[in-house]
Amino acid sequence: MNETLPQLSSEEIKRYSRHLIMPEVGMDGQRRLKAGKVLCIGAGGLGSPAAMYLAAAGVGTIGLVDFDVVDFSNLQRQVIHGTPDVGRLKLDSARDRLLANVEVKTYETALSSENALELFEPYDVILDGTDNFPTRYLTNDACVLLGKPNAYGSIFRFEGQASVFGARGGPCYRCLYPEPPPPGLVPSCAEGGVLGVLPGVIGVIQATEAIKLLTGVGEPLVGRFLIYDALGMRFRELKLRKDPDCPVCGTHPTVTELIDYEQFCGLRPEVPEAVVAGHTNGYEISSVELKQRLDRGDQIRVIDVREPNEFQINRIPGAELVPLGDIPRRYAELDLDEEIVVQCKVGARSAKAADFLRSVGFRRVLNLRGGILDWIDKVDPTQPKY
């Protein structure tokens, strides 16, 4: 037995007895778990079940990186938080929920190129529970540079994915996705939705992989990419190979330090506001200004580019529903000479619609900055938010 591993107390032997009687885990495996350190990037949909099961399994140190607060919309899937936690920091809520017999370290910060290596270095396994491409590439690159395995997971609507990237001899995230998708092509969960139980399945898979990596048992998802279809209740597995030309983990890597991942993913920082002809940067309109103009009778056609199920939740009075995917075949229904304001939930999809309409000849098109959520905040707080 490795005497450098921590011993188990009598209470811990009782707590983890179902592990101890399994020959694959046993005393040695449980002591490895107690000595293990896992850093969860995010305390949301994936981080919630993963952290809870890692703590229950006896992983000695669990780190949590997050800077968000609990929102009502989180409660449908982020099971580590409850209704009384709405408005609290997710880190505080998560720390209170995890078992007292493990050490919980919290980092109230946004993961960045400046802090990732320092945050990751003390941990044995990094569990990626992020929901955006810049942070996924950042997490991947930091793991590869430090030689840390990345228990990866992602979710969207009814589909989940999981793998282990950056393990010794195995592929990394860039081997699978060398380049990020164009900005705005892949909607976020906030725009596309996610089945509430889905992150539970994928988060538990990530926790399972972390436990296997710490104990050295089983066959981790190294070189394998697991896809879960909740609607069809099917699992598929794809084989992944390490790309010898990968810029991070390949034979001759060109990325040897962390880079600007917002720039890499084609995301531009916010343009400073400049009022042009009464509209923010000439292409946007605020909710307050739109309300003022509608009240005084200005002829403005409001086009809602969300999906029909979203339109049922809330809407701007008088708005017409034309989902974003229908805009290219239905723009002929609009008048080139009329003033149009396009809106969605937060302003991203409507910005794409506005760009398209301008590209086909519409010159009086404005995007509603902040979308329907901003309208509710500043104009009509009686409507529900989602």
mmCIF file of C-alpha atoms in Angstrom, residues 15-16 50-59 62 98-99 101-102 104:
data_model
loop_
_atom_site.group_PDB
_atom_site.id
_atom_site.type_symbol
_atom_site.label_atom_id
_atom_site.label_comp_id
_atom_site.label_asym_id
_atom_site.label_seq_id
_atom_site.Cartn_x
_atom_site.Cartn_y
_atom_site.Cartn_z
ATOM 1 C CA ARG A 15 -19.270 6.338 4.446
ATOM 2 C CA TYR A 16 -17.428 4.744 1.544
ATOM 3 C CA ALA A 50 -20.465 16.534 -11.251
ATOM 4 C CA ALA A 51 -19.397 18.350 -8.083
ATOM 5 C CA MET A 52 -22.128 16.735 -5.996
ATOM 6 C CA TYR A 53 -21.149 13.210 -7.035
ATOM 7 C CA LEU A 54 -17.421 13.889 -6.742
ATOM 8 C CA ALA A 55 -17.993 15.101 -3.194
ATOM 9 C CA ALA A 56 -20.208 12.115 -2.388
ATOM 10 C CA ALA A 57 -17.537 9.779 -3.786
ATOM 11 C CA GLY A 58 -14.926 11.230 -1.440
ATOM 12 C CA VAL A 59 -12.714 13.274 -3.767
ATOM 13 C CA ILE A 62 -12.982 20.076 -5.246
ATOM 14 C CA LEU A 98 -21.420 19.959 -0.986
ATOM 15 C CA LEU A 99 -20.621 17.495 1.749
ATOM 16 C CA ASN A 101 -16.116 15.908 4.570
ATOM 17 C CA VAL A 102 -14.363 17.279 1.472
ATOM 18 C CA VAL A 104 -14.127 22.943 -1.338
#
